[in-house]
PDB file of C-alpha atoms in Angstrom:
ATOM      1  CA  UNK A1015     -23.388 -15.640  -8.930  1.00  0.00           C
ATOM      2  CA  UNK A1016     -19.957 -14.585 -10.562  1.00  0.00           C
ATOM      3  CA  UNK A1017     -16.390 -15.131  -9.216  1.00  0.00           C
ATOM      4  CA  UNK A1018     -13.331 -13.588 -10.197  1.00  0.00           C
ATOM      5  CA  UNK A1019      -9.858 -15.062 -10.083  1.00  0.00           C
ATOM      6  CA  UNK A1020      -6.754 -13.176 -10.362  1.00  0.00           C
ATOM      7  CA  UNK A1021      -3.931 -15.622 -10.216  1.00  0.00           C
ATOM      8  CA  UNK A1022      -1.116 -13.535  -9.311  1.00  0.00           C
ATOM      9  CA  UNK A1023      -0.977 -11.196  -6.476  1.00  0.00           C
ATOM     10  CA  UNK A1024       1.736  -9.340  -7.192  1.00  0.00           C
ATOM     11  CA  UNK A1025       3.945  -9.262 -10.787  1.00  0.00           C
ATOM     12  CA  UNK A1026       7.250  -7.663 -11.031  1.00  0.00           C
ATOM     13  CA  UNK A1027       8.472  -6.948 -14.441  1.00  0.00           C
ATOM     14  CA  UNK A1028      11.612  -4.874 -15.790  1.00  0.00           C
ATOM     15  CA  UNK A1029      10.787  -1.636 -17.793  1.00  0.00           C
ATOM     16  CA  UNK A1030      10.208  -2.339 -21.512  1.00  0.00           C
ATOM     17  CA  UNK A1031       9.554  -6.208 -20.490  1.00  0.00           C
ATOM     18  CA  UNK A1032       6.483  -7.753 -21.565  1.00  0.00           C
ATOM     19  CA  UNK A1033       3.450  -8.496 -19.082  1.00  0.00           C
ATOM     20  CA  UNK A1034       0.802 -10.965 -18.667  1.00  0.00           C
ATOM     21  CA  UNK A1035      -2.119 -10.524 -16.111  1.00  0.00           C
ATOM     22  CA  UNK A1036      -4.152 -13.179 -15.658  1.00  0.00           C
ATOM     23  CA  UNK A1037      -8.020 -13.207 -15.215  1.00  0.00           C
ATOM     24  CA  UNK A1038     -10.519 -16.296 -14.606  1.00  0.00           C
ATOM     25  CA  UNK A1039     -14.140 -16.020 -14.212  1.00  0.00           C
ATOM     26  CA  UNK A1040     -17.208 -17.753 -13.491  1.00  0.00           C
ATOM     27  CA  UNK A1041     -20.548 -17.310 -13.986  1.00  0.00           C
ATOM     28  CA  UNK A1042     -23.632 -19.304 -14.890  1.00  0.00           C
ATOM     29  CA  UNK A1043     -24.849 -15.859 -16.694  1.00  0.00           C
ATOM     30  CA  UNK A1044     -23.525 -14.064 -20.070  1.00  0.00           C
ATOM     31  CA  UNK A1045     -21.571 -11.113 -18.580  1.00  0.00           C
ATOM     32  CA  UNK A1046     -19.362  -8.194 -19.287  1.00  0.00           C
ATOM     33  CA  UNK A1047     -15.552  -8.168 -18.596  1.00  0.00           C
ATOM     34  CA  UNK A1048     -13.476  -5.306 -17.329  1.00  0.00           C
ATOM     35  CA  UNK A1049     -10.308  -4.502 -16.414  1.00  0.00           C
ATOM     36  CA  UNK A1050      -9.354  -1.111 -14.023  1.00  0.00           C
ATOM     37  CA  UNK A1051      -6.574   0.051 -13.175  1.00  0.00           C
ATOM     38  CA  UNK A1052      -5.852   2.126  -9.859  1.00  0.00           C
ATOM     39  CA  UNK A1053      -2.254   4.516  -9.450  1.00  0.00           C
ATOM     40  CA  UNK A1054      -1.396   5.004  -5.961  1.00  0.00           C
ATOM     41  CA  UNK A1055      -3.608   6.642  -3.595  1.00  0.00           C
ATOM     42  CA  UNK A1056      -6.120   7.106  -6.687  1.00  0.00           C
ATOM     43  CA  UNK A1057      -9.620   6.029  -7.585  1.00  0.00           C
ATOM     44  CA  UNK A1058     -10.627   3.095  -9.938  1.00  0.00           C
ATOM     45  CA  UNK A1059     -10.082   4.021 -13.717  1.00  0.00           C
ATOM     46  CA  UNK A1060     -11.534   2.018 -16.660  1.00  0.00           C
ATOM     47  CA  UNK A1061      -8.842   0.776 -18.754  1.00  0.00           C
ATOM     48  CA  UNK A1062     -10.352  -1.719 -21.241  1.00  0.00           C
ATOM     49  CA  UNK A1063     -13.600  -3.645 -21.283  1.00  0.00           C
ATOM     50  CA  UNK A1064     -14.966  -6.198 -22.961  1.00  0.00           C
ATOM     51  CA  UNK A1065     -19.146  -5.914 -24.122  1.00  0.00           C
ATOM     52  CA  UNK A1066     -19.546  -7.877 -26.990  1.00  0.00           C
ATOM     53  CA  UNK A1067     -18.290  -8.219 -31.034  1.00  0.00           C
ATOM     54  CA  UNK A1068     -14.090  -8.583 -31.076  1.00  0.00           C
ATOM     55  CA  UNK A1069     -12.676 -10.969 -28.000  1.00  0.00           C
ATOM     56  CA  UNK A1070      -9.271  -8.709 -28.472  1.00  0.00           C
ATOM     57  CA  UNK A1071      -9.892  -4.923 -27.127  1.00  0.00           C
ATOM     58  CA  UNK A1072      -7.633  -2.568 -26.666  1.00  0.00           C
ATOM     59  CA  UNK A1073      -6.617   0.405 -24.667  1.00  0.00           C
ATOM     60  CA  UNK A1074      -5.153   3.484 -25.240  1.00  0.00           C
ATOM     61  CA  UNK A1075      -1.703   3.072 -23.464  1.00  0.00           C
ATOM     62  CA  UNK A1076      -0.723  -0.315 -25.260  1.00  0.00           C
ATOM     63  CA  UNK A1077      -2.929  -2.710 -22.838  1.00  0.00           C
ATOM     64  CA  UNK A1078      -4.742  -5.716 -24.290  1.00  0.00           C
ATOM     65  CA  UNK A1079      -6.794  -7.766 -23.494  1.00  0.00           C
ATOM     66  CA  UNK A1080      -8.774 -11.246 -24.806  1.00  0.00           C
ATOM     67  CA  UNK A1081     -11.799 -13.325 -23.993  1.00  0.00           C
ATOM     68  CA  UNK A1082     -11.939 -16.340 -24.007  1.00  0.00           C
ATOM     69  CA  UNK A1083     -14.917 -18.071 -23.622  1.00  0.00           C
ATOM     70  CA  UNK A1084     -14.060 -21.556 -23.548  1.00  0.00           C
ATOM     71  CA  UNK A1085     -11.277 -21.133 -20.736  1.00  0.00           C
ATOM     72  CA  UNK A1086     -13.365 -18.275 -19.226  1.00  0.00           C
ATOM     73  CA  UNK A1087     -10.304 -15.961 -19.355  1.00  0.00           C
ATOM     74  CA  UNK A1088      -9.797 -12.467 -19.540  1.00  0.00           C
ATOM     75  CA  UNK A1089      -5.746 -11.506 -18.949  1.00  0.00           C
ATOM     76  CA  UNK A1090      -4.644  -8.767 -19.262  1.00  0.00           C
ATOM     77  CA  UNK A1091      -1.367  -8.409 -21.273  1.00  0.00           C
ATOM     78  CA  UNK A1092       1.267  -5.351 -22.715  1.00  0.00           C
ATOM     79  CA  UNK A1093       4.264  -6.250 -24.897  1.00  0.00           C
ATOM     80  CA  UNK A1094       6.319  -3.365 -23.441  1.00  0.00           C
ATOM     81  CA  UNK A1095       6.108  -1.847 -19.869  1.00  0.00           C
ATOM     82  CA  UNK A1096       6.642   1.384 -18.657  1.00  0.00           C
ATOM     83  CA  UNK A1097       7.996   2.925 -15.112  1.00  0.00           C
ATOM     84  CA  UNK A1098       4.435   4.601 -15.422  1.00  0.00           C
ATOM     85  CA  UNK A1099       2.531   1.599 -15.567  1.00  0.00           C
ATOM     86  CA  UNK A1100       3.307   0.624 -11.872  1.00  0.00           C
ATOM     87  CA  UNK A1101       0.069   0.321 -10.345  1.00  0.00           C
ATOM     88  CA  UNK A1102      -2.473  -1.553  -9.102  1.00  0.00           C
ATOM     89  CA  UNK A1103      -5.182  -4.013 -11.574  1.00  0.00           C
ATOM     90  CA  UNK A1104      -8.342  -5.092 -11.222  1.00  0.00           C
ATOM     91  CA  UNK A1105     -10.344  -7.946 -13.059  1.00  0.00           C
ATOM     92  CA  UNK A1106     -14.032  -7.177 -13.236  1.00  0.00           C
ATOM     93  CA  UNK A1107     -16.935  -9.152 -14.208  1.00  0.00           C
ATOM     94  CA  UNK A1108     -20.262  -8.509 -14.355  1.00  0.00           C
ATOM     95  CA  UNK A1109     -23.157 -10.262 -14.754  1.00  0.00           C
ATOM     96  CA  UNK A1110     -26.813  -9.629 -14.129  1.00  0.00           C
ATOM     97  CA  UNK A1111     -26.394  -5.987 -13.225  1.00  0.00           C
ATOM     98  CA  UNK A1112     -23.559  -7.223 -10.730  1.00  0.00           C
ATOM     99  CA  UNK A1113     -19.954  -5.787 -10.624  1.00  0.00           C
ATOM    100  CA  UNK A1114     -17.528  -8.230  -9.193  1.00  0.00           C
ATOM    101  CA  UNK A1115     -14.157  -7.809  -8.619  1.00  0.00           C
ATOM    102  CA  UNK A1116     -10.943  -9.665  -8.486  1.00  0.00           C
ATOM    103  CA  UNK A1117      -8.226  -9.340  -5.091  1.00  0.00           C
ATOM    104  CA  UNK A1118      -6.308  -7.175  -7.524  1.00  0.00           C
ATOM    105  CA  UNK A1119      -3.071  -7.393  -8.820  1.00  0.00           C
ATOM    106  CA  UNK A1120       0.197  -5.435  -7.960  1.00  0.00           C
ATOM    107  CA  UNK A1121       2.429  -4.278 -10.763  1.00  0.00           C
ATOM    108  CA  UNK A1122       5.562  -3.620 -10.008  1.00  0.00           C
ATOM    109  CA  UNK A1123       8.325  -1.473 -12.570  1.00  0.00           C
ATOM    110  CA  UNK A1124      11.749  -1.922 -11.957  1.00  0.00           C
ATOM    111  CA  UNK A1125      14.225  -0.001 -14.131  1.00  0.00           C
TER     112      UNK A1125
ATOM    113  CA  UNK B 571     -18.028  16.601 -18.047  1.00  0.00           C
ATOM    114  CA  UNK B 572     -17.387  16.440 -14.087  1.00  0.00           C
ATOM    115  CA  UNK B 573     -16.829  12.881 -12.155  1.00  0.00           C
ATOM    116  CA  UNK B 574     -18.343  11.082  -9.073  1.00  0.00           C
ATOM    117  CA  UNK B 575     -17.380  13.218  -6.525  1.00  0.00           C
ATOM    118  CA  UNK B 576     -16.649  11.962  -2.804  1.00  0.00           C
ATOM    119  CA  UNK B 577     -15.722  13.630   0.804  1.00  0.00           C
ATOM    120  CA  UNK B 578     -13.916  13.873   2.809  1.00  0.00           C
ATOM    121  CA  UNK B 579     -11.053  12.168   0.852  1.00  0.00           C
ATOM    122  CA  UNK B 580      -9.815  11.409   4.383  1.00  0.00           C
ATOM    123  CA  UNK B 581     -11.246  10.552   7.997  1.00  0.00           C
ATOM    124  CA  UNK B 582      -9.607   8.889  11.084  1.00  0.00           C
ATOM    125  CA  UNK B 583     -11.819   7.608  14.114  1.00  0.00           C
ATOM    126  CA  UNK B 584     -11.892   6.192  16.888  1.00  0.00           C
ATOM    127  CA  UNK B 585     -14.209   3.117  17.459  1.00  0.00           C
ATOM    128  CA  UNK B 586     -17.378   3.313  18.289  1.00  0.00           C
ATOM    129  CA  UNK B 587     -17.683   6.711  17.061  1.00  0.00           C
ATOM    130  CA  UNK B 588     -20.366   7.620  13.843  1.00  0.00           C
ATOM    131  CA  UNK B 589     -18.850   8.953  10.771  1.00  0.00           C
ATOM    132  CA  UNK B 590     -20.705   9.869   7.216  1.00  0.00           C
ATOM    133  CA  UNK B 591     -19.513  10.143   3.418  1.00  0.00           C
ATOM    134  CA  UNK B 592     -20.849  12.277   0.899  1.00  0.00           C
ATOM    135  CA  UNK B 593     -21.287  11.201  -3.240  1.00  0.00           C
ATOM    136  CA  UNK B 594     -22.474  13.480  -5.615  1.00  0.00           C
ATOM    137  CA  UNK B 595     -22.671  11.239  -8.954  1.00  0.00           C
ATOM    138  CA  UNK B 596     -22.202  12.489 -12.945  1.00  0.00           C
ATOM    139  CA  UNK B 597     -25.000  13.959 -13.806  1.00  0.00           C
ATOM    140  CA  UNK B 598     -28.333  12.225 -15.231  1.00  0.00           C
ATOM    141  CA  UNK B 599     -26.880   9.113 -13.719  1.00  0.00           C
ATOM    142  CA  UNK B 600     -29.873   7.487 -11.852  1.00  0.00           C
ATOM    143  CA  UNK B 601     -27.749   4.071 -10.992  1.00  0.00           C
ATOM    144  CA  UNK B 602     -25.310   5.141  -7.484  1.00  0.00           C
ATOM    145  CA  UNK B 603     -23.212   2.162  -5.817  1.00  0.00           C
ATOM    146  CA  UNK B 604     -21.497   1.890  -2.325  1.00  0.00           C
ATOM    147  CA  UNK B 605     -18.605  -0.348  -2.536  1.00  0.00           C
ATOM    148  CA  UNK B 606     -15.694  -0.839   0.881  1.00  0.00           C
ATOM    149  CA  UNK B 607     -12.407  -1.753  -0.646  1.00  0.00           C
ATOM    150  CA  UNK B 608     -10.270  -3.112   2.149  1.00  0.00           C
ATOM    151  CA  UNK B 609      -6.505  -3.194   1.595  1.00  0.00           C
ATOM    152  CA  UNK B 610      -5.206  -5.260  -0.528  1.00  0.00           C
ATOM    153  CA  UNK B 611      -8.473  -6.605  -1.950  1.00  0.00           C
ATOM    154  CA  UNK B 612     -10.983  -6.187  -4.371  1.00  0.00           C
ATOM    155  CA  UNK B 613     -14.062  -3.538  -3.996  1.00  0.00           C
ATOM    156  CA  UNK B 614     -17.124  -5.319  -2.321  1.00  0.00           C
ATOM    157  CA  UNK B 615     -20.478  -3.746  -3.616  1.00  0.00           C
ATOM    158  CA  UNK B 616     -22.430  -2.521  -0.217  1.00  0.00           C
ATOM    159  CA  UNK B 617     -25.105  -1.313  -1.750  1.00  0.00           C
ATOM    160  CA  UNK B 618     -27.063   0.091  -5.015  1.00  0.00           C
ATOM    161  CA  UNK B 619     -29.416   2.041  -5.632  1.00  0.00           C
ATOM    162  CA  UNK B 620     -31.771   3.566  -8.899  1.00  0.00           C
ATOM    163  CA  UNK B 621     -32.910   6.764  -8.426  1.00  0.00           C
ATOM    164  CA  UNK B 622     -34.296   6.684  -4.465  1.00  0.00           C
ATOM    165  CA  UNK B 623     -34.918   3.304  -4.544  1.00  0.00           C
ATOM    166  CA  UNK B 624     -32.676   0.329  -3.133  1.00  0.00           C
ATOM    167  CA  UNK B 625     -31.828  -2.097  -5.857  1.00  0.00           C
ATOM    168  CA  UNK B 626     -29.086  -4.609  -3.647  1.00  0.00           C
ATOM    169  CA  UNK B 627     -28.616  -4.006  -0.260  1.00  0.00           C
ATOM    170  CA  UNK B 628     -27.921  -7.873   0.759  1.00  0.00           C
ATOM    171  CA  UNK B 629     -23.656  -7.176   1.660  1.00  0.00           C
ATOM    172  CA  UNK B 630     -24.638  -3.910   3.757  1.00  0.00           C
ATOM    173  CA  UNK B 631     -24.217  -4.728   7.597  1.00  0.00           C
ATOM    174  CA  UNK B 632     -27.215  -3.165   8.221  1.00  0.00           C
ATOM    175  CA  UNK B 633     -26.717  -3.126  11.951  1.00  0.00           C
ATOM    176  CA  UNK B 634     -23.603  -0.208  12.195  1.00  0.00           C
ATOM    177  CA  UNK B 635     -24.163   1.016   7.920  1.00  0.00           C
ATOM    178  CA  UNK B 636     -26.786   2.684   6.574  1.00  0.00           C
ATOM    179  CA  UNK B 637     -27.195   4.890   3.231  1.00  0.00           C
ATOM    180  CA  UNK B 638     -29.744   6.808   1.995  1.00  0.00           C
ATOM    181  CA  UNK B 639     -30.404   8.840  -1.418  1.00  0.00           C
ATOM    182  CA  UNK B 640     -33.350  11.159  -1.197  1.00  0.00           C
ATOM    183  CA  UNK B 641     -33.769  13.172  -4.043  1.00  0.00           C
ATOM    184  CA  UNK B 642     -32.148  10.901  -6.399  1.00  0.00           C
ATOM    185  CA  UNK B 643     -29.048  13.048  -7.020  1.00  0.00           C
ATOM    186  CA  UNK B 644     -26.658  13.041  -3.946  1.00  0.00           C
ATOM    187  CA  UNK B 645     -26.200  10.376  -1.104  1.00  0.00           C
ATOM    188  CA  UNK B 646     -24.815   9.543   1.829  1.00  0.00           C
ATOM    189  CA  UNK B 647     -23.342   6.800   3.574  1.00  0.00           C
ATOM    190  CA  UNK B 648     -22.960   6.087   7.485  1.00  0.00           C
ATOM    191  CA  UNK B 649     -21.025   3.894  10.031  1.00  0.00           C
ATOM    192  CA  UNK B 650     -22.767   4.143  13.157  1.00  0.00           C
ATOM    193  CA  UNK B 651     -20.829   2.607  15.791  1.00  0.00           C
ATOM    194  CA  UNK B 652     -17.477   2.311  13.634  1.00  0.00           C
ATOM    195  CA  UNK B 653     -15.198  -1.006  14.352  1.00  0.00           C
ATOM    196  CA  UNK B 654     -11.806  -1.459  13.441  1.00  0.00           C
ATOM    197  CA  UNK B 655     -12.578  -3.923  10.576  1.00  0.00           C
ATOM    198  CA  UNK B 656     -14.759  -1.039   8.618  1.00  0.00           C
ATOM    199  CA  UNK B 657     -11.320   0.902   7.706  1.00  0.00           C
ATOM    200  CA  UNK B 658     -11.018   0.651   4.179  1.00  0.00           C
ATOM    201  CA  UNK B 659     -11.313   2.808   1.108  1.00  0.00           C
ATOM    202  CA  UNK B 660     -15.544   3.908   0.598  1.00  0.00           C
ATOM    203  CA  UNK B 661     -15.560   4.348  -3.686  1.00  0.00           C
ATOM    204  CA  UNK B 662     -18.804   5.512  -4.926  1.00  0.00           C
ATOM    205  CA  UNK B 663     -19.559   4.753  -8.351  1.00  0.00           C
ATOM    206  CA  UNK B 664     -22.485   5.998 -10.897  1.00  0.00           C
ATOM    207  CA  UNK B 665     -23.586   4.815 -14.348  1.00  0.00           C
ATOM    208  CA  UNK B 666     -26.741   5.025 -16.594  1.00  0.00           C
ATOM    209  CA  UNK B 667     -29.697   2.326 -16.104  1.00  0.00           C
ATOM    210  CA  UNK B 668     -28.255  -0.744 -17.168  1.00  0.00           C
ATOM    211  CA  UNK B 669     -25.530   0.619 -18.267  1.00  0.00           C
ATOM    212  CA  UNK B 670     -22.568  -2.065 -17.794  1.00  0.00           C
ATOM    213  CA  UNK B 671     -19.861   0.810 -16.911  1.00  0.00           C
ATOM    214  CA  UNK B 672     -19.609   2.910 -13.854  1.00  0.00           C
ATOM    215  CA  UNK B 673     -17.428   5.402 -13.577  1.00  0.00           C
ATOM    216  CA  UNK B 674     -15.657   5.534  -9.850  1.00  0.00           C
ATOM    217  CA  UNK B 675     -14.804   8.732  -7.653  1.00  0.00           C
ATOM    218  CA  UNK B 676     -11.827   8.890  -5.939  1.00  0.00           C
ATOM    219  CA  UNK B 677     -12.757   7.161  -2.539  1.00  0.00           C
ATOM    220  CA  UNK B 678     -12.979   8.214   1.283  1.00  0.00           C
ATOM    221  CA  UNK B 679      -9.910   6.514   2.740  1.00  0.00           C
ATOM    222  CA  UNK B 680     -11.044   5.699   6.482  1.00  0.00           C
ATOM    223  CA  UNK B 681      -9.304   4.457   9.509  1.00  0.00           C
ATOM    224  CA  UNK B 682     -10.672   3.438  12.482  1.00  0.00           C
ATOM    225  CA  UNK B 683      -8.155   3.497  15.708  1.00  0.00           C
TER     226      UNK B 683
END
């Protein structure tokens, strides 16, 4: 079975800061990693995801994200934050045709 | 190309009463999932299923939920009697067959007074 840790429950951050969200897994399985992101009183949208070739992928609004096998990581991270980023993020593994999700963390923008 | 649809976005109950959601996947998506998101955690898969056929159902409570997708296409899931524990956000999600993404509608938010 697979696990998902997301260290932080909530991460406050100034606007233009830089931000690190952090992701562990486990799983006893080869799996896919994911990261969504969800805006207030919206659904679930795919922001990055990880399948296979390049540990670094990318998103379209500046997010980043590496795997890393050997610490069985996954964090999420953005070198400059905007007011429009505030949101909600969710780590996502899956493994053997499982999605499993992380408690989420809370991103906070203050000006 | 049109999204996972859901309704009602909203529903308030009282417990004990029945209530029912509606999903409509993206087309030519056999794969449909049933996941409860309660506040301020993660979404919790209830249940899968590929085409009409149930895939997972071990994390349904099958004594109050049940779900059902008949022609493959649409389904429907129910809470029959509701507690106050089931309020949460309902997300449906589709993909392809073994495809590793699934794209999420925008939820049911139920409460349950």
């Amino acid at each position: 079975a697979q696990s998902v840790t997301q260290l932080d429950s909530q991460v406050p951050v100034f606007e233009e800061a830089p931000v690190e969200l952090r992701c562990n897994y486990s799983s006893s399985v080869s799996v896919y990693l994911f990261w969504y992101v969800q805006y207030p009183n919206q659904g679930l949208q795919l922001l990055l995801k990880y399948l296979s070739g390049s540990t670094l992928v990318e998103s379209i609004n500046g997010f980043e994200a590496e795997f890393n096998k050997s610490q069985t990581s996954f964090h999420l991270r953005k070198p400059s934050v905007h007011i429009s980023d505030t949101a909600e993020y969710f780590c996502a593994v899956m493994g053997a045709q499982k999605l499993v999700f992380g408690q989420g963390t809370r991103l906070t923008i203050n000006p | 190309e049109a999204g996972v649809a859901q309704s009602p976005r909203y529903k308030i109950i009282e417990k004990r009463q029945s209530v029912a959601f509606w999903c409509n996947p993206i087309s030519g998506h056999a794969t449909l999932y049933w996941y409860q998101q309660i506040l301020g955690q993660g979404p919790k898969l209830l249940i899968q299923f590929q085409n009409n056929g149930v895939v997972d159902d071990s994390q349904l409570p099958k004594d109050r939920f049940s779900a059902e997708r008949l022609k493959g296409v649409d389904s429907t899931l129910k809470i029959q009697p509701a507690k106050l524990e089931d309020s949460a956000v309902y997300l449906c999600a589709s993909s392809i067959p073994q495809g590793p993404r699934q794209y999420f509608g925008p939820g049911t938010r139920l409460t349950v007074l």
